[in-house]
Tab-separated table of C-alpha atoms in Angstrom:
chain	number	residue	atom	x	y	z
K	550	UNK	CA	115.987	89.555	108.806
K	551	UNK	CA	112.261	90.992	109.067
K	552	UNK	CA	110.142	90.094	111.757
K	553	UNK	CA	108.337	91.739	115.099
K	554	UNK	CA	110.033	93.352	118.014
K	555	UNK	CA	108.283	93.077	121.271
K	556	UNK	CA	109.931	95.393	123.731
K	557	UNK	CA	110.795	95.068	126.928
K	558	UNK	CA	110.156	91.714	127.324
K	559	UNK	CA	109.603	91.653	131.019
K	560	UNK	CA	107.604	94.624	132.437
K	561	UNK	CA	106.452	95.752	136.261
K	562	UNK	CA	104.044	97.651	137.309
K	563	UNK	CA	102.741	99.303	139.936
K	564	UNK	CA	99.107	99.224	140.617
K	565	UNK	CA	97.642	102.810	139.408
K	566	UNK	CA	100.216	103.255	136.381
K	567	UNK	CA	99.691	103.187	132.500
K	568	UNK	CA	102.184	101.276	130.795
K	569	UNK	CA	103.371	101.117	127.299
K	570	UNK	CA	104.315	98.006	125.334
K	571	UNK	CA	106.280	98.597	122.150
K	572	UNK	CA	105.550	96.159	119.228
K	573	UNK	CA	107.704	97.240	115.620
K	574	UNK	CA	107.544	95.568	112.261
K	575	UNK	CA	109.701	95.699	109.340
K	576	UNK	CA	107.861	93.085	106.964
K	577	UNK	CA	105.661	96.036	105.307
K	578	UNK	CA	102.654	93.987	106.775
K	579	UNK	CA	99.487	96.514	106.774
K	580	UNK	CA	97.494	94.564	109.422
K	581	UNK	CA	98.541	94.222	113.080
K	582	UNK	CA	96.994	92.965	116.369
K	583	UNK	CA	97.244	92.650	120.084
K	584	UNK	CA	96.479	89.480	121.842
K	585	UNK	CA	96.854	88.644	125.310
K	586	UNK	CA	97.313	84.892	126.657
K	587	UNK	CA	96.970	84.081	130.648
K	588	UNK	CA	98.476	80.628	132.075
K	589	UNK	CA	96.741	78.025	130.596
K	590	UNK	CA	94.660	79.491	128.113
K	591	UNK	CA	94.754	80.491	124.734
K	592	UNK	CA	95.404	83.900	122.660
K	593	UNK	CA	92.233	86.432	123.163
K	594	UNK	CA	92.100	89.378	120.782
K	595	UNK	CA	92.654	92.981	122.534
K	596	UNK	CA	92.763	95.541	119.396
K	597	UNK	CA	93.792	95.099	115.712
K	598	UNK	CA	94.214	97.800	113.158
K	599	UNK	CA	94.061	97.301	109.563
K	600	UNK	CA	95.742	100.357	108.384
K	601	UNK	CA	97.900	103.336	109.089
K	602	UNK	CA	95.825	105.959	111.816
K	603	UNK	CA	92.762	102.973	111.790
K	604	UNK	CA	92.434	100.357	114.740
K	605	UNK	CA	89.481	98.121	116.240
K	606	UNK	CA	88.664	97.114	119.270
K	607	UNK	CA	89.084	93.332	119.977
K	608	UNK	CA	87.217	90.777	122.315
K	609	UNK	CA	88.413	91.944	125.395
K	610	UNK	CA	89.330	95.938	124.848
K	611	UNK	CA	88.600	97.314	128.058
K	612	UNK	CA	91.466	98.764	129.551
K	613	UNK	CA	93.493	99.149	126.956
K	614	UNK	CA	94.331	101.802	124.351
K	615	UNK	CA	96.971	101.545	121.155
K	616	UNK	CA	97.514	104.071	118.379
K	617	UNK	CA	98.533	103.644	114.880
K	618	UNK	CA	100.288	106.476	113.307
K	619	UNK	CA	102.855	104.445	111.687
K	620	UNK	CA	102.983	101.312	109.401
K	621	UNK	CA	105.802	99.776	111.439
K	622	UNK	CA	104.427	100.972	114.734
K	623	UNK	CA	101.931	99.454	116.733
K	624	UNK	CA	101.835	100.593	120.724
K	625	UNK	CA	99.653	98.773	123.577
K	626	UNK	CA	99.298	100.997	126.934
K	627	UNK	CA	97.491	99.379	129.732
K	628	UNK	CA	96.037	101.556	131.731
K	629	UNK	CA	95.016	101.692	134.957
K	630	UNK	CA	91.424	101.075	134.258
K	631	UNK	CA	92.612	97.503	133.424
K	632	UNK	CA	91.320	95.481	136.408
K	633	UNK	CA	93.634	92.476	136.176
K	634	UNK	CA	96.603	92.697	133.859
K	635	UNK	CA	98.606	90.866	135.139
K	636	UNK	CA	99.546	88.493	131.586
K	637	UNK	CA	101.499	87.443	128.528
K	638	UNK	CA	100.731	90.162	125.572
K	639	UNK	CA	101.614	89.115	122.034
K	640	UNK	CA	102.008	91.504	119.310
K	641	UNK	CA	101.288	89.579	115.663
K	642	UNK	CA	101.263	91.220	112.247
K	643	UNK	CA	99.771	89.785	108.688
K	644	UNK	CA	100.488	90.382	104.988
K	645	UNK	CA	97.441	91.215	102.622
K	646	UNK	CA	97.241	87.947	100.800
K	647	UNK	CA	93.940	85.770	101.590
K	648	UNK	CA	95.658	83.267	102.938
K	649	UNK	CA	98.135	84.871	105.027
K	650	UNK	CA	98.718	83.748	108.610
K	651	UNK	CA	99.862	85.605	111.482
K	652	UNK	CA	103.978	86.744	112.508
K	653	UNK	CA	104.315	86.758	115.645
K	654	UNK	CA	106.234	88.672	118.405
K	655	UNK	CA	108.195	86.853	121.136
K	656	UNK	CA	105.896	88.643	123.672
K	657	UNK	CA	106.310	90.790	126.682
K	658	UNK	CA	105.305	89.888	130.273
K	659	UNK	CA	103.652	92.041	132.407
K	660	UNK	CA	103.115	91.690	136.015
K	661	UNK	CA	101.893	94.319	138.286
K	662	UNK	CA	103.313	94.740	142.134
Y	258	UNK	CA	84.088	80.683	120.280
Y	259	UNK	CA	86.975	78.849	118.948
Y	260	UNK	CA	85.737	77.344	116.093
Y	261	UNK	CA	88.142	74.013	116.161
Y	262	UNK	CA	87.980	71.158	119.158
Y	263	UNK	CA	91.521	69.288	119.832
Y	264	UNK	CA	92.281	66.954	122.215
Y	265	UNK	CA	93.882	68.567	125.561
Y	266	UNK	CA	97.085	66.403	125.480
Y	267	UNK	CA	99.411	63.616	123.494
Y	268	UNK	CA	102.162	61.966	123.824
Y	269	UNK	CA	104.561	60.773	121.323
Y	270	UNK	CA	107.854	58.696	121.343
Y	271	UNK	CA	111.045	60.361	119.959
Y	272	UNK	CA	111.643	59.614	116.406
Y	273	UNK	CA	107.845	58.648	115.454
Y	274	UNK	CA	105.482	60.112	113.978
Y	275	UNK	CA	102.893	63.147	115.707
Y	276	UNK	CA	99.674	63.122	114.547
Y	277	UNK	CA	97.927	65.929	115.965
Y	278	UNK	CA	93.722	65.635	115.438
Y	279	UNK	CA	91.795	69.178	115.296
Y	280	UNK	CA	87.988	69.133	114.169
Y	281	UNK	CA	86.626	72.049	112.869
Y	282	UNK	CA	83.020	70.931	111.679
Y	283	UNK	CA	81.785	74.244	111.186
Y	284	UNK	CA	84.302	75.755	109.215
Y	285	UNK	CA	83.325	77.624	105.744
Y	286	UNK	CA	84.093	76.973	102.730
Y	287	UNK	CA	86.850	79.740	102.043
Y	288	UNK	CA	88.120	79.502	104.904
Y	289	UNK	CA	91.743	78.420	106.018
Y	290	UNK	CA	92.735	75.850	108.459
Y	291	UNK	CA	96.504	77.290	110.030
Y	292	UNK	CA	98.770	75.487	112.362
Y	293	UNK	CA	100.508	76.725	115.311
Y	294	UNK	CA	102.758	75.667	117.824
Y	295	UNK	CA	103.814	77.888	120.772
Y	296	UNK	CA	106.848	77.076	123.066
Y	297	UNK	CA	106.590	78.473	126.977
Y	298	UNK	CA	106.853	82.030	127.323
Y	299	UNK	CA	107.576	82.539	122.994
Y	300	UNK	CA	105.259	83.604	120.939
Y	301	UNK	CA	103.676	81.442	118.610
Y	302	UNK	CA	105.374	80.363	115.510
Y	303	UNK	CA	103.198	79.730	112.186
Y	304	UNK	CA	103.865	75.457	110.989
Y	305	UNK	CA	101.536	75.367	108.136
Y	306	UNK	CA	98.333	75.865	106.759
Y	307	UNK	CA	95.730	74.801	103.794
Y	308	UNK	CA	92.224	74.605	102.369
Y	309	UNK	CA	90.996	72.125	101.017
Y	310	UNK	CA	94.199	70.063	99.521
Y	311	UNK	CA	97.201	67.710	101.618
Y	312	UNK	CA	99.936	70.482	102.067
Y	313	UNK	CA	103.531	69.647	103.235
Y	314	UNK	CA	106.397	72.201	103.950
Y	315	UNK	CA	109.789	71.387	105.917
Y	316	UNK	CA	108.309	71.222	109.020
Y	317	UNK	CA	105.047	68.883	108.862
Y	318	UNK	CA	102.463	67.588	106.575
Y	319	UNK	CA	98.573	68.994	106.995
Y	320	UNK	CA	95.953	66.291	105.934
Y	321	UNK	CA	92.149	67.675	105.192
Y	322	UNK	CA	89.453	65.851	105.044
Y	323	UNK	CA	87.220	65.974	101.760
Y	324	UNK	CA	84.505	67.027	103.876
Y	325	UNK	CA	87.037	69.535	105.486
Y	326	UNK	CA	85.275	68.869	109.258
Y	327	UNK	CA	88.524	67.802	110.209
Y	328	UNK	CA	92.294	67.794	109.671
Y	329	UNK	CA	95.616	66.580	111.278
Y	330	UNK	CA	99.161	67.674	111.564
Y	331	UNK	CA	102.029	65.272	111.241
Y	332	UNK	CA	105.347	65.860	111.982
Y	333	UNK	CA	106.979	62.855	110.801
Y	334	UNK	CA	110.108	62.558	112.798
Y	335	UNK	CA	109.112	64.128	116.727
Y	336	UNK	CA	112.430	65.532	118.399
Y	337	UNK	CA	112.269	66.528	122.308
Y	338	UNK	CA	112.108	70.030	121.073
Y	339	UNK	CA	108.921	69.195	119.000
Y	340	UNK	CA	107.394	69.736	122.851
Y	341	UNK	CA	105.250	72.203	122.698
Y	342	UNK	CA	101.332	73.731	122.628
Y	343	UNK	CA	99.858	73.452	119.063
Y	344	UNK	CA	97.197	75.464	117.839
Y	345	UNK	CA	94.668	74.721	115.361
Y	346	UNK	CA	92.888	77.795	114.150
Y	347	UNK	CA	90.306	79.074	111.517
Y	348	UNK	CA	90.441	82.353	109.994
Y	349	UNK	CA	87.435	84.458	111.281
Y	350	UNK	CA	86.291	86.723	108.316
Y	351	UNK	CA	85.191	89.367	111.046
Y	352	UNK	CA	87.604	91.283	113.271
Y	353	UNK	CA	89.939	92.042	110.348
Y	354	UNK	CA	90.484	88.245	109.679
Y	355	UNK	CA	91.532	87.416	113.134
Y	356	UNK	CA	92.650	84.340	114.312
Y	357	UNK	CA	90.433	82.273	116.886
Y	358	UNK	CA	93.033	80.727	119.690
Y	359	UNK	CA	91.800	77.582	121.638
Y	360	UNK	CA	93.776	75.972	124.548
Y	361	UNK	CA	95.419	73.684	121.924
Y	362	UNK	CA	97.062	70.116	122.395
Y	363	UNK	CA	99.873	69.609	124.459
Y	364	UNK	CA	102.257	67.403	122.662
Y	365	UNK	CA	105.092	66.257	124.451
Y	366	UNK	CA	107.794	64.245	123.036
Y	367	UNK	CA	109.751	61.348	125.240
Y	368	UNK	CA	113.063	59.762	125.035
């Protein structure tokens, strides 16, 4: 079945550390986003890319970094410049039609100790 | 900046009808109205979405006004695992056509 893999989907962290979230598609969707959700609240946008090697930052980019070098492939590291990260990240990707919502990932939370 | 306005909370008996409210007054005229509903710690899972006309799929109905300022999700027969957070969202032609997250209704279905 296609969909989005989130991986791992509980993550620790010490304060200080970079951290990589893995988010892999097999729908062939070009576009693919970041969004991170904190208890209570709704989704806020981090990065998006559009295209292979081609991202954007998002509302709320600080902090974070992601690389695109493949279709399927769309890391999140939070790094230590990332004042509070403690949260719920959500990895979504879209097909090109108009009208096309969002796929989502089942998410991976982070907490740092 | 969400762009749509829904109530913070409902409740609805098992069996009836949910009819979620979402206003979205300043929505364009291309743009889509999509329905979401997110389960604790899952990520969100797409329900439906439209434009201008009724739309209906397996899981709920979507009803939009002519005016298109507002719009309501039905799911005709609620089950206890109906419970959930449900999104209504515009597309935002910026920020490679993201979608605008509020805090949602909390719908939750009783025996």
């Amino acid at each position: 079945d296609g969909g989005i893999t989130q991986s791992p989907k509980y993550l620790f962290r010490k304060e200080g550390q970079n951290v990589t979230l893995s988010c892999e598609q097999n729908l062939n969707h070009d576009a693919m986003y970041w969004y991170r959700q904190d208890p209570g609240q709704g989704l806020r946008l981090i990065y998006y890319s559009q295209i292979v090697n081609d991202f954007q930052k998002g509302d709320i980019a600080e902090g974070y970094s992601v690389s695109r070098e493949k279709k399927e492939s769309f890391p999140l590291t939070v790094t230590s410049a990332q004042k509070n990260p403690t949260a719920f990240y959500l990895c979504a990707s879209r097909g090109q039609a108009r009208y096309y919502g969002y796929t989502f990932g089942s998410g991976t939370r982070l907490t740092v100790v | 900046d969400a762009k749509t306005t829904q109530p913070p909370s409902m409740d609805c008996a098992e069996g009836r009808a949910a009819n979620l409210p979402c206003n979205h007054s300043t929505i364009s005229g291309n743009e889509y109205v999509y329905w979401y509903r997110q389960i604790h710690s899952q990520g969100p899972q797409y329900i439906i979405h439209g434009l201008k006309n009724n739309e209906t799929n397996e899981m709920a109905s979507l009803i939009i006004t002519e005016d298109r300022k507002s719009s309501t999700l039905i799911l005709p027969h609620a089950t206890l695992r109906d419970t959930a957070v449900y999104y209504c969202i515009v597309r935002v032609a910026e920020y490679g056509n993201k979608l605008v997250f509020g805090a949602g209704t909390i719908l939750r279905v009783k025996s």
